[in-house]
Coordinates of C-alpha atoms and ligand atoms in Angstrom, one line a residue:
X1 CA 89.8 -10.6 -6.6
X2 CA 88.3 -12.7 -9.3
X3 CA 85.1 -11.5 -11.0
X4 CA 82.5 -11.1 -8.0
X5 CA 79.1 -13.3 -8.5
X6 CA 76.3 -10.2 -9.1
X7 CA 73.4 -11.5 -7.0
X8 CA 70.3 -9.0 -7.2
X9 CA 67.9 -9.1 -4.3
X10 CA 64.3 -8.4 -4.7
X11 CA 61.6 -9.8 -2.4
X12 CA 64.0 -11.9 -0.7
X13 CA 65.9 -10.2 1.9
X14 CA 67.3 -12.4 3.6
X15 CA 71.3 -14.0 4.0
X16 CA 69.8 -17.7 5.0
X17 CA 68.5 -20.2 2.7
X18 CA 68.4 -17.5 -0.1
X19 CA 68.9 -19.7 -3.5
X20 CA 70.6 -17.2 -5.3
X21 CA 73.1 -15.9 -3.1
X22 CA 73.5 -19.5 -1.5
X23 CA 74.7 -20.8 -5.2
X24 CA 76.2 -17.9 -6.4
X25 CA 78.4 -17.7 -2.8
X26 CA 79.4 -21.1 -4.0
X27 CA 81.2 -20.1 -7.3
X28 CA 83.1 -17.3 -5.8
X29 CA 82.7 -13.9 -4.2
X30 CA 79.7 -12.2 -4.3
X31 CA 78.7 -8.6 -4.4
X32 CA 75.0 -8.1 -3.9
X33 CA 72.5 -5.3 -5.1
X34 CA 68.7 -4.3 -4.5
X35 CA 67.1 -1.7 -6.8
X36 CA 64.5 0.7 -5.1
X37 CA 62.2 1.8 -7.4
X38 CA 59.9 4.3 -5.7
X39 CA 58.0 5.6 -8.7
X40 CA 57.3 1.5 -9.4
X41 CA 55.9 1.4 -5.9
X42 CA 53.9 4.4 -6.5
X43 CA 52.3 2.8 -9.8
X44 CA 52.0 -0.5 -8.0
X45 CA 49.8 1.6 -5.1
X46 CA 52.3 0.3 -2.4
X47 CA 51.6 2.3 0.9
X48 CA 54.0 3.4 3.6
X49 CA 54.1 0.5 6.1
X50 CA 54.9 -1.6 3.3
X51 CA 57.8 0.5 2.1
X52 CA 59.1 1.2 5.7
X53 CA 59.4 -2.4 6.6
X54 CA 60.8 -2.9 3.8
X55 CA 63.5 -0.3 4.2
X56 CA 64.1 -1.4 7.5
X57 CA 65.0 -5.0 6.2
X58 CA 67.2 -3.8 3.7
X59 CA 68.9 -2.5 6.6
X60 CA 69.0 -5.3 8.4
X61 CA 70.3 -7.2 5.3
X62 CA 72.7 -5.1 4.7
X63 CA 74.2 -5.5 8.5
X64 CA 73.8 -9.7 8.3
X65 CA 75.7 -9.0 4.6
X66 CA 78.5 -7.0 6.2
X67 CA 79.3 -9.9 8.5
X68 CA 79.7 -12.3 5.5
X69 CA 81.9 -9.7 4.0
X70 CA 79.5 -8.9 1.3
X71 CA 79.0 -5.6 0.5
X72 CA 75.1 -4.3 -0.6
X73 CA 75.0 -1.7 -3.8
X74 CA 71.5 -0.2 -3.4
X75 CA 70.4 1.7 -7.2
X76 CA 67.9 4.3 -6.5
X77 CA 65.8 3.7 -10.0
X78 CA 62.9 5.1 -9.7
X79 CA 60.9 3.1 -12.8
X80 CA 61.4 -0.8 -13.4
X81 CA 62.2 0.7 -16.8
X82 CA 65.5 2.0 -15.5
X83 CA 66.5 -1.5 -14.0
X84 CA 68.4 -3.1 -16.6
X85 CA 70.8 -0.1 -17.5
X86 CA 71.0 0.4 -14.2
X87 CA 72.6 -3.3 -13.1
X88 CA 74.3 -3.3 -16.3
X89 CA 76.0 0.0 -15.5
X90 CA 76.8 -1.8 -11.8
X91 CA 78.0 -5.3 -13.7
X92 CA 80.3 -3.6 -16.2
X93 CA 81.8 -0.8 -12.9
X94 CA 82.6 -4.1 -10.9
X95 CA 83.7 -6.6 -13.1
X96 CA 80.7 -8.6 -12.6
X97 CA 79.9 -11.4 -15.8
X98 CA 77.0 -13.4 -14.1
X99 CA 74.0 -12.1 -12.2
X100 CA 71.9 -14.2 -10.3
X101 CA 68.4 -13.3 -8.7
X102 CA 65.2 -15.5 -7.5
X103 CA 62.0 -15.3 -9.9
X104 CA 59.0 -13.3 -9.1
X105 CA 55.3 -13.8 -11.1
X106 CA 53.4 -10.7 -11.3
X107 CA 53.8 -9.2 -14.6
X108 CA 55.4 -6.2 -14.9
X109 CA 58.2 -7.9 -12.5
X110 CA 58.3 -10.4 -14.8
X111 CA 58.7 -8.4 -17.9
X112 CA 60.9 -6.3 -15.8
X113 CA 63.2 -9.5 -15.8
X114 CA 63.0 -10.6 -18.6
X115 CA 64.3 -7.6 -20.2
X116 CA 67.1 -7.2 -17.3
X117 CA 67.8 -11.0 -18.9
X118 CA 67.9 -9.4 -22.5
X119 CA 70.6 -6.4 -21.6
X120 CA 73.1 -9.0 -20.2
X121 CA 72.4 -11.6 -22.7
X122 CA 73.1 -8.7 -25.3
X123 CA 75.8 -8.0 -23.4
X124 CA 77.4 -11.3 -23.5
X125 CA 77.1 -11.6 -19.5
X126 CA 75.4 -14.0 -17.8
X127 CA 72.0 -14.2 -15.8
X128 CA 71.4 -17.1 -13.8
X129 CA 67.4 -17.1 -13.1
X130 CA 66.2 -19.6 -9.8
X131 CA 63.2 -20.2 -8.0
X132 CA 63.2 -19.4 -4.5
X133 CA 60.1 -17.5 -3.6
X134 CA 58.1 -20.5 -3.3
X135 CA 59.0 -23.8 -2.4
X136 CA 57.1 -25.4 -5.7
X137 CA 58.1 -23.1 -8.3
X138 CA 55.5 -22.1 -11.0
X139 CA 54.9 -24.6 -13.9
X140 CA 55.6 -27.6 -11.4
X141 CA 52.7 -28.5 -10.5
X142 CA 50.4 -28.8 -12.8
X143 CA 46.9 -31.3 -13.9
X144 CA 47.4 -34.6 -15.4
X145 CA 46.5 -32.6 -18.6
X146 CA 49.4 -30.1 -17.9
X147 CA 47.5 -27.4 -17.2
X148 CA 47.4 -25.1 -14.1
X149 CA 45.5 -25.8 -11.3
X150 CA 42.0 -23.3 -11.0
X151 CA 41.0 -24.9 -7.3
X152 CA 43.4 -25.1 -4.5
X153 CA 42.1 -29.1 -2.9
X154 CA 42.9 -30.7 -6.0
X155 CA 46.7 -28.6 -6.4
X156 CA 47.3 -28.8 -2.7
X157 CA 47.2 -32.4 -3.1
X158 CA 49.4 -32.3 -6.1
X159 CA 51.6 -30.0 -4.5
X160 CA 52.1 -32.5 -1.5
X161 CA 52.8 -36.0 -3.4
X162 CA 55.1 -34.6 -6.0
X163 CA 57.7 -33.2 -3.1
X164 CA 61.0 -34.3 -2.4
X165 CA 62.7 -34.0 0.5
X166 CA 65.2 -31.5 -0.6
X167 CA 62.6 -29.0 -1.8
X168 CA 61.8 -29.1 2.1
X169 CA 65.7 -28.7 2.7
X170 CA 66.9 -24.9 4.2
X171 CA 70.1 -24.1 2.6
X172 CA 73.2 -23.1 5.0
X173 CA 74.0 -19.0 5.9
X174 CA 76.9 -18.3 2.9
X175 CA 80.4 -18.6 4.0
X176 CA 82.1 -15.7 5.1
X177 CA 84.7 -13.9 2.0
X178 CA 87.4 -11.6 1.9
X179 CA 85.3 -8.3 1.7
X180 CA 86.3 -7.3 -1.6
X181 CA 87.0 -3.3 -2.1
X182 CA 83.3 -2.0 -2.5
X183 CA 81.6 0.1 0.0
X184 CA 78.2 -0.8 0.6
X185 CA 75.6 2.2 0.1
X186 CA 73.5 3.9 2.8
X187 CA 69.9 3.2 3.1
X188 CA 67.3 5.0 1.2
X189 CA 65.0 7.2 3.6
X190 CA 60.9 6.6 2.9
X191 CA 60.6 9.1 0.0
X192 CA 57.8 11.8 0.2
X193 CA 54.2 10.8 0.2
X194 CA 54.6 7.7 1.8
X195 CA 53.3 7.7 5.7
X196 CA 54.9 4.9 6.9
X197 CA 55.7 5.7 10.5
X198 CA 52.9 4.6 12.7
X199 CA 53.3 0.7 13.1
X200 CA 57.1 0.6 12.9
X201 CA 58.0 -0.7 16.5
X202 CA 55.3 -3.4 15.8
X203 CA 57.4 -4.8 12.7
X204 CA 60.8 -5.0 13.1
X205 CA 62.9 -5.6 9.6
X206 CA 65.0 -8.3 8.8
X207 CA 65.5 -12.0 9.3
X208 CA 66.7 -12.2 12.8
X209 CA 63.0 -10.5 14.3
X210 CA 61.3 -13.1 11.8
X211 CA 62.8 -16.0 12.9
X212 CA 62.6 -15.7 16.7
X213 CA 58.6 -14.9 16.0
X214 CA 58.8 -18.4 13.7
X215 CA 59.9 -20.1 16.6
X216 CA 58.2 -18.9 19.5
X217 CA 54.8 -19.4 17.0
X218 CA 56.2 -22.7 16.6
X219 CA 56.8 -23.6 20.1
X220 CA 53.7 -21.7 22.0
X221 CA 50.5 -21.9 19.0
X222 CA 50.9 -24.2 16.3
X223 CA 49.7 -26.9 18.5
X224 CA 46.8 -25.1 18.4
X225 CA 46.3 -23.4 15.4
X226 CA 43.9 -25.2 14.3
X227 CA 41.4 -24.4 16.4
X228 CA 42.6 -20.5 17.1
X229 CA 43.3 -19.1 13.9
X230 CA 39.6 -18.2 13.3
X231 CA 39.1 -16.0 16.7
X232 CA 41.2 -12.7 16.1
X233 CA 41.1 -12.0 20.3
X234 CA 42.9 -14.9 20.5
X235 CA 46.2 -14.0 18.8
X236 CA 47.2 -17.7 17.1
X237 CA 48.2 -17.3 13.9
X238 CA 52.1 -16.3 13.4
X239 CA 51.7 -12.8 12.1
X240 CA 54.8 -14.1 9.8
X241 CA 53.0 -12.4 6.9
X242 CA 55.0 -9.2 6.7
X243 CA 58.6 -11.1 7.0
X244 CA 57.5 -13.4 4.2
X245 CA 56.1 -10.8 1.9
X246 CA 59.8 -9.5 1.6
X247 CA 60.9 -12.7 1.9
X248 CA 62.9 -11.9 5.2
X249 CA 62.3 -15.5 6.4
X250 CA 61.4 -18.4 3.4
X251 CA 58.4 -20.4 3.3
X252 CA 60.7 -23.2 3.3
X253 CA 61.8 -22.3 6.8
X254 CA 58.4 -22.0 7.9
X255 CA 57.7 -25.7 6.5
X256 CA 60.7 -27.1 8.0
X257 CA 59.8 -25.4 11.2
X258 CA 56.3 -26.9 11.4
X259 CA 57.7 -30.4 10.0
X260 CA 60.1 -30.8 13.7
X261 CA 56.8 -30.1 15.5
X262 CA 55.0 -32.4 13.0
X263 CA 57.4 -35.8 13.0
X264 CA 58.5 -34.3 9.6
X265 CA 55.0 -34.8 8.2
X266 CA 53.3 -32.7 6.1
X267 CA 49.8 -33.7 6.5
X268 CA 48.4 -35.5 9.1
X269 CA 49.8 -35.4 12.2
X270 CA 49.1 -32.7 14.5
X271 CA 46.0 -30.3 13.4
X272 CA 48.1 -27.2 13.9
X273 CA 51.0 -28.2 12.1
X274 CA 49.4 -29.4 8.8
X275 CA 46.5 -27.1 8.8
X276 CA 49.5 -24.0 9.3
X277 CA 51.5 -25.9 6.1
X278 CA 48.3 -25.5 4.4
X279 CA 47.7 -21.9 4.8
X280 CA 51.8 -21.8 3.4
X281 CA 50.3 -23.8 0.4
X282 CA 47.5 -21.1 -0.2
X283 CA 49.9 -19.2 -0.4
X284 CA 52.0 -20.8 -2.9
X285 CA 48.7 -21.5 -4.8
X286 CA 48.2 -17.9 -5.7
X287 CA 51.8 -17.6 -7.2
X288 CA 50.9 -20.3 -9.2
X289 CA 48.0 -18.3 -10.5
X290 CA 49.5 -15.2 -10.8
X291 CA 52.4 -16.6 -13.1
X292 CA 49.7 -19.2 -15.4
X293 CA 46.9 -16.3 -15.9
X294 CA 48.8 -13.0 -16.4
X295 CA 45.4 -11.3 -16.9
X296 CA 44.7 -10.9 -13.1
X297 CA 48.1 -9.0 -13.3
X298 CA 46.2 -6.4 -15.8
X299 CA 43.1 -5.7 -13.0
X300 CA 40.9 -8.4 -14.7
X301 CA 38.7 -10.8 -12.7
X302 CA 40.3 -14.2 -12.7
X303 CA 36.8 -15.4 -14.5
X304 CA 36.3 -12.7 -17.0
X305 CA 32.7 -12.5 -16.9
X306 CA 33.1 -11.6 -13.8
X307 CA 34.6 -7.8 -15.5
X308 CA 30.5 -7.4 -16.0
X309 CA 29.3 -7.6 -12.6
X310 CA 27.6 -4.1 -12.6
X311 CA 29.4 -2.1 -9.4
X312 CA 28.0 0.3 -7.5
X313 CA 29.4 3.8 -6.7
X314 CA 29.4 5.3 -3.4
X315 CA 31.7 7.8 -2.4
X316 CA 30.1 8.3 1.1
X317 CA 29.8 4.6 2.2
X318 CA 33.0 3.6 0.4
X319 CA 35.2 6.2 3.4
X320 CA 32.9 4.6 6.2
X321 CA 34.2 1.4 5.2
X322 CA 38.0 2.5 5.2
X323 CA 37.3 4.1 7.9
X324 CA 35.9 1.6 10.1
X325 CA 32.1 3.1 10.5
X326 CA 30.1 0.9 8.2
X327 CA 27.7 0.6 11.6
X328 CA 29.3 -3.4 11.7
X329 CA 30.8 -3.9 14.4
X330 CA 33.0 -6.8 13.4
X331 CA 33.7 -5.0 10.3
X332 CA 34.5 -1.8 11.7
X333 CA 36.9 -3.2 14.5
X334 CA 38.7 -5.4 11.2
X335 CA 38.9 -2.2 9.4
X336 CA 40.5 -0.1 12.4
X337 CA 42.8 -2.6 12.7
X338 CA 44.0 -2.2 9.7
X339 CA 44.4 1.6 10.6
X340 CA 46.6 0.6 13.4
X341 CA 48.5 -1.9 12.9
X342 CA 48.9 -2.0 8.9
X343 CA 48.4 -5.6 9.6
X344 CA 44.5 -7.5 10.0
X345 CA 43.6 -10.7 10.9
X346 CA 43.2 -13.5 8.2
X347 CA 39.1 -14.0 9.0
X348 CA 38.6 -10.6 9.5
X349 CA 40.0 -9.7 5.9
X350 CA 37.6 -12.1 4.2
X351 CA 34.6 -10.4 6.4
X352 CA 35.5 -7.0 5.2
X353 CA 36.2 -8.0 2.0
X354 CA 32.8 -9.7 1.5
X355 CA 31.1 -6.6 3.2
X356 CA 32.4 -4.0 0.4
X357 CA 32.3 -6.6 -2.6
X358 CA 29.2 -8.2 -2.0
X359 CA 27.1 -6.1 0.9
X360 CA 28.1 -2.5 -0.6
X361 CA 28.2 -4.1 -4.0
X362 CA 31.6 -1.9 -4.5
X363 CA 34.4 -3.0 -6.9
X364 CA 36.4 -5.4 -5.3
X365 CA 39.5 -3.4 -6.7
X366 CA 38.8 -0.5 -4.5
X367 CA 39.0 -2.7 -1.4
X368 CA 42.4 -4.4 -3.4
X369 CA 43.9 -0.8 -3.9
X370 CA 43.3 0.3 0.0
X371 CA 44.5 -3.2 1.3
X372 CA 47.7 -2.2 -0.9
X373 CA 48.0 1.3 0.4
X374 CA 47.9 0.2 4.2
X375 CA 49.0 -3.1 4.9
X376 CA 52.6 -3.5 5.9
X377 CA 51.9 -7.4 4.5
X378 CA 51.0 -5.8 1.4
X379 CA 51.7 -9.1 -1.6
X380 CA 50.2 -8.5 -5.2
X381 CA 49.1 -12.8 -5.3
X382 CA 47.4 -13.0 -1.9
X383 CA 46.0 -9.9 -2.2
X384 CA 44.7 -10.0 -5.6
X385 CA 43.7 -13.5 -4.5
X386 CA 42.1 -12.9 -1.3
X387 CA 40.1 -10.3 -2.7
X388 CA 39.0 -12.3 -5.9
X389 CA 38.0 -15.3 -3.2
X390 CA 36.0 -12.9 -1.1
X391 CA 34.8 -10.9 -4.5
X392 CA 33.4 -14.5 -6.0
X393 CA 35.1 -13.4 -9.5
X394 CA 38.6 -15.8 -8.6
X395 CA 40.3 -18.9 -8.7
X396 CA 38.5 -21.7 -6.0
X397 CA 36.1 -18.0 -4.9
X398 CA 33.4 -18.3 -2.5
X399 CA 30.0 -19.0 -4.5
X400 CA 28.3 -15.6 -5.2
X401 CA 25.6 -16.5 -3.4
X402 CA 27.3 -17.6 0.0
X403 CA 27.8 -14.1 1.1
X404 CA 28.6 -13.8 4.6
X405 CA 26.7 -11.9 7.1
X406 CA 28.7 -9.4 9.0
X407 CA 26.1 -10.2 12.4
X408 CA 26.8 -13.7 12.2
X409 CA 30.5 -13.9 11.7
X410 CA 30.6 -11.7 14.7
X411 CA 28.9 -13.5 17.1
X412 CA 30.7 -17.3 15.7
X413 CA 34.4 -15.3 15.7
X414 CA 34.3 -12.9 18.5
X415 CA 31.8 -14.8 20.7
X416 CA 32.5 -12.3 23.5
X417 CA 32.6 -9.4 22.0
X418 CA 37.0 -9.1 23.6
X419 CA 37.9 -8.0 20.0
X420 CA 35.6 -5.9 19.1
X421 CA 35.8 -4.0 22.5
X422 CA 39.2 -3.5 22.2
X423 CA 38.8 -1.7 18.4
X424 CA 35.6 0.0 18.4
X425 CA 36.0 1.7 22.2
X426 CA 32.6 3.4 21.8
X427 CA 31.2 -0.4 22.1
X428 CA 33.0 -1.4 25.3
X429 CA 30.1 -0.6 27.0
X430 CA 27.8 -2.9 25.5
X431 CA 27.2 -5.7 27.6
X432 CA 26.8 -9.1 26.6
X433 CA 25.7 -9.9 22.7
X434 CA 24.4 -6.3 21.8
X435 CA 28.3 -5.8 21.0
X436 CA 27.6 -7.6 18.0
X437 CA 24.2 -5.6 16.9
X438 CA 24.5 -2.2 18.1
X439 CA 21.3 -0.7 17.1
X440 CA 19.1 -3.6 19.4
X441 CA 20.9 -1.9 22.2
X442 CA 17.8 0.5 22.7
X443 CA 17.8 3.5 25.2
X444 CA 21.5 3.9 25.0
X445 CA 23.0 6.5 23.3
X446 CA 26.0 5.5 21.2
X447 CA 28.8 7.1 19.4
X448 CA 28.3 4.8 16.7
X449 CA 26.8 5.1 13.6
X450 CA 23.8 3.0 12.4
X451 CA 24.6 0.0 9.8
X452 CA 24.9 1.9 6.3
X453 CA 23.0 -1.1 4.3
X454 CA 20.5 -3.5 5.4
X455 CA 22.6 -6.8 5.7
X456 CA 19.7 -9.2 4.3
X457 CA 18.5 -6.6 1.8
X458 CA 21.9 -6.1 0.6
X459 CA 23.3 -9.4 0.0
X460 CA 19.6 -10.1 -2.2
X461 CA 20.9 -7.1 -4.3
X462 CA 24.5 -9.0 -4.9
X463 CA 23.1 -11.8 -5.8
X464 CA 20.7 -10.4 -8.2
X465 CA 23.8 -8.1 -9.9
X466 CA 25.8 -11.7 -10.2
X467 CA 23.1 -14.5 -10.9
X468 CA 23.8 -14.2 -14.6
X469 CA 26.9 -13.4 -15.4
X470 CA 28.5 -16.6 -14.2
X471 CA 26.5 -19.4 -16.6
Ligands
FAD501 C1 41.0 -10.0 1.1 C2 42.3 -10.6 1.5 C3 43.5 -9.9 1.3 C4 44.7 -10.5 1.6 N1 45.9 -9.8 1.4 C5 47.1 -10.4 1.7 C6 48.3 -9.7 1.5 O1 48.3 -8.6 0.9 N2 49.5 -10.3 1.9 C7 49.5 -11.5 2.5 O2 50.6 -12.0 2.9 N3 48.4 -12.2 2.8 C8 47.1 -11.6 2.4 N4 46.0 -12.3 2.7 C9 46.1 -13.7 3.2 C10 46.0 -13.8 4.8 O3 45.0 -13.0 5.3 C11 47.3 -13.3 5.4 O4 48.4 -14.0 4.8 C12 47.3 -13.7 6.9 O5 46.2 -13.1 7.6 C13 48.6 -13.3 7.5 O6 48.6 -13.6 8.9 P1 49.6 -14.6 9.6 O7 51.0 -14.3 9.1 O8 49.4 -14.6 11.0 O9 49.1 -15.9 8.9 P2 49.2 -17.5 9.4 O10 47.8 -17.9 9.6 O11 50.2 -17.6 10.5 O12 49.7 -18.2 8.1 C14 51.1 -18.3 7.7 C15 51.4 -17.7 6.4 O13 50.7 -18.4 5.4 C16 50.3 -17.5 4.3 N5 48.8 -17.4 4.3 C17 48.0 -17.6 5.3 N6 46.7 -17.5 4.8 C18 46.8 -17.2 3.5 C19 45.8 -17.0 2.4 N7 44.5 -17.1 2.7 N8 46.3 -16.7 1.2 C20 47.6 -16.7 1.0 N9 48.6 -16.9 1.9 C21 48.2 -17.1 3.1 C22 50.9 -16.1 4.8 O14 52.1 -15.9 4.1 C23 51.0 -16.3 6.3 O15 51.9 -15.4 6.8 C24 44.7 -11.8 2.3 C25 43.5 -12.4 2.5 C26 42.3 -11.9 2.1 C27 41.0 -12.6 2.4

């Protein structure tokens, strides 16, 4: 066999439109390889549902691999630190002089590559570096100064007019190869300490369970998206969020997906379609920031003033959140969602988010780290993001002194009450709006704890801890 193409998989598990093996399949045979680091995942505070999907689309990679006739090395490294020697070791055992993998912006993955670049480099082998994650890679898209965007309008726009039509192009599956004479390695089992086994049947791995759900989201709810993706009873957003997190399924094919229903528009059009595209943009957006400001990689605010705000510290009312019995209904049933599904709706997240940064006047870190530890969507830039947006201390945030109030959103988002029913049972009860304000519900007795802050009381006390920090 000639010397097989080393193509390195990371957060982008996946056989179709995959940049690197798609190119590196066209030079000549390719042997692939995914390092799992579980010591890095530790340090990173990556929980269990995020690992166990994960596993479970390496596994489902390695099966759509084996039919291409491409086997999958798997490197148990523990540390980043151990990467490079590791692949090296792997390059130099197979004959491999090129290695190919898709760029990824957080920092200590990119310092992780960088210096897997350095080893080969010094090695005299090859690394061939691509952008694949997103469909605008970092440091293309930029203000007429050249300068990264800070508000998402203004780079959404940018992002739109300077696209070509084959950034917007899935690549083919790989041809099928001669399986060269390398057996491919089991899977890792979920190492110790991680719980990962409670939402597995709700998120199966790998590309095949992530396209069908593109499609049938495609052919059932984009339509209306637009006007359902606020209500969480009402199920229409994709829930595509784990799959593209590991990068089972692109954000290219989700675009290209949305463009068929759209007359291969990106804007305009049909409400669903562009507003959905725009939601893959946000996302986009916050890779964009995470690879031009590699401070909100160290646990900085994006506006470092912001590293003043004077945080509170409450043990007691810090668990109530996680646990879903802040006393807010809406916030509860968000938070036991969570719990449940390792997954929460998109409105919900901002609710709770806003509730612990602003209401509790609690570190927005803390509510970063727990996101981390149970989501099964679990992605450093819309995480870091989302909570920096909800937080006020980000890129494009909410004003500090729009804080949300949890009564409110309840009653605009879950008019009825369906949602929170079905997540805080000790409320199904309640008839009519008291779902939504427990504690006006006199005369009944309730399993349900009392709100743990006053909601109008609180939010004067966040925006008395921000009002000066900002100017
Ligand atoms: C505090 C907070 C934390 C968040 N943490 C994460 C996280 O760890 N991982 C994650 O993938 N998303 C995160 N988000 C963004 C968003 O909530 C989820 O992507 C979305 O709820 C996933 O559901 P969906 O797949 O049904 O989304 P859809 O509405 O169907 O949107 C399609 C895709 O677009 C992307 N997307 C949608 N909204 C956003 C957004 N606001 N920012 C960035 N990308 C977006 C996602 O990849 C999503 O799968 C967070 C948002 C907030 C406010």
């Amino acid at each position: 066999m000639a010397a097989p193409e080393l193509v390195w998989f990371r957060n982008d598990l996946r056989c179709r439109d995959q940049a690197a093996l798609a190119i590196a399949r066209e030079q000549g045979p390719v042997v692939a390889v995914y390092c799992f680091c579980p010591e890095q995942l530790v340090l990173h505070g990556v929980g269990g549902n995020r690992v166990a999907f994960l596993l479970r689309c390496l596994a489902a990679l390695r099966g759509e691999l084996d039919a291409l006739g491409i086997p999958l090395r798997i490197l148990e490294t523990g540390h980043f630190s151990a990467v490079p020697s590791a692949l090296l070791a792997l390059a130099r055992r197979i004959g491999a002089r090129r290695l190919w993998f898709n760029d990824e912006y957080p920092l200590n993955e990119k310092r992780r590559d960088d210096a897997v670049e350095d080893a080969f480099v010094a090695a005299g082998l090859a690394v061939e570096r691509l952008s694949d994650t997103v469909i605008r890679a970092p440091g293309s898209v930029l203000t007429r100064q050249h300068t990264p965007y800070t508000v998402f309008t203004p780079f959404r726009r940018r992002w739109l007019e300077g696209i070509r039509p084959e950034d917007l192009a899935p690549r083919a599956l790989p041809k099928r190869q001669q399986r060269p004479d390398i057996d491919s390695d089991p899977i890792p089992r979920l190492p110790a300490g991680f719980d990962g086994g409670s939402a597995a049947t709700l998120w199966p791995g790998g590309e095949a369970p992530a396209l069908e759900r593109l499609q049938r989201f495609a052919d059932d709810d984009l339509e209306t998206y637009a006007q359902t993706r606020d209500f969480p009873a009402l199920e229409g957003t994709s829930t595509l969020s784990p799959w593209l997190a590991v990068g089972a399924v692109s954000p290219r094919q989700c675009v290209h997906v949305a463009l068929e229903k759209n007359e291969g528009r990106l804007d305009g059009g049909s409400p669903g379609a562009a507003t959905w595209i725009t939601e893959i943009i946000w996302r986009e957006f916050y890779r964009h920031v995470v690879a031009a400001f590699p401070h909100v990689s160290r646990g900085h605010a994006f506006r470092r003033e912001y590293d003043m705000v004077a945080w509170r510290s409450d043990a007691d009312q810090l668990e109530a959140w996680r646990q879903g019995r802040t006393g807010y209904p809406l916030v509860d049933a968000g938070m036991r969602q969570l719990a449940s599904m390792g997954w929460m709706h998109n409105r919900l997240r901002m609710v709770v988010a806003m509730f612990l940064s602003k209401n509790l006047l609690l570190d927005w870190r803390l509510g970063e780290a727990h996101f981390m530890a149970e989501l099964v969507d679990g992605d450093f830039a819309s995480n870091n993001g989302g909570w920096q947006w909800s937080a006020s201390t980000g890129t494009d945030a909410a004003p500090y002194f729009r804080v949300f109030n949890p009564v409110t959103q309840s009653r605009r988002f879950d008019p009825e009450g369906h949602f929170i029913r079905r997540y805080v049972p000790e409320l199904a009860g309640l008839e009519g709006s008291k779902v939504h304000a427990p504690w006006q519900a006199r005369g009944k007795s309730l399993e349900y704890p009392p709100p743990i802050v006053d909601a109008a009381a609180s939010r004067r006390r966040a925006i008395e801890a921000f009002r000066n920090l900002g100017s």
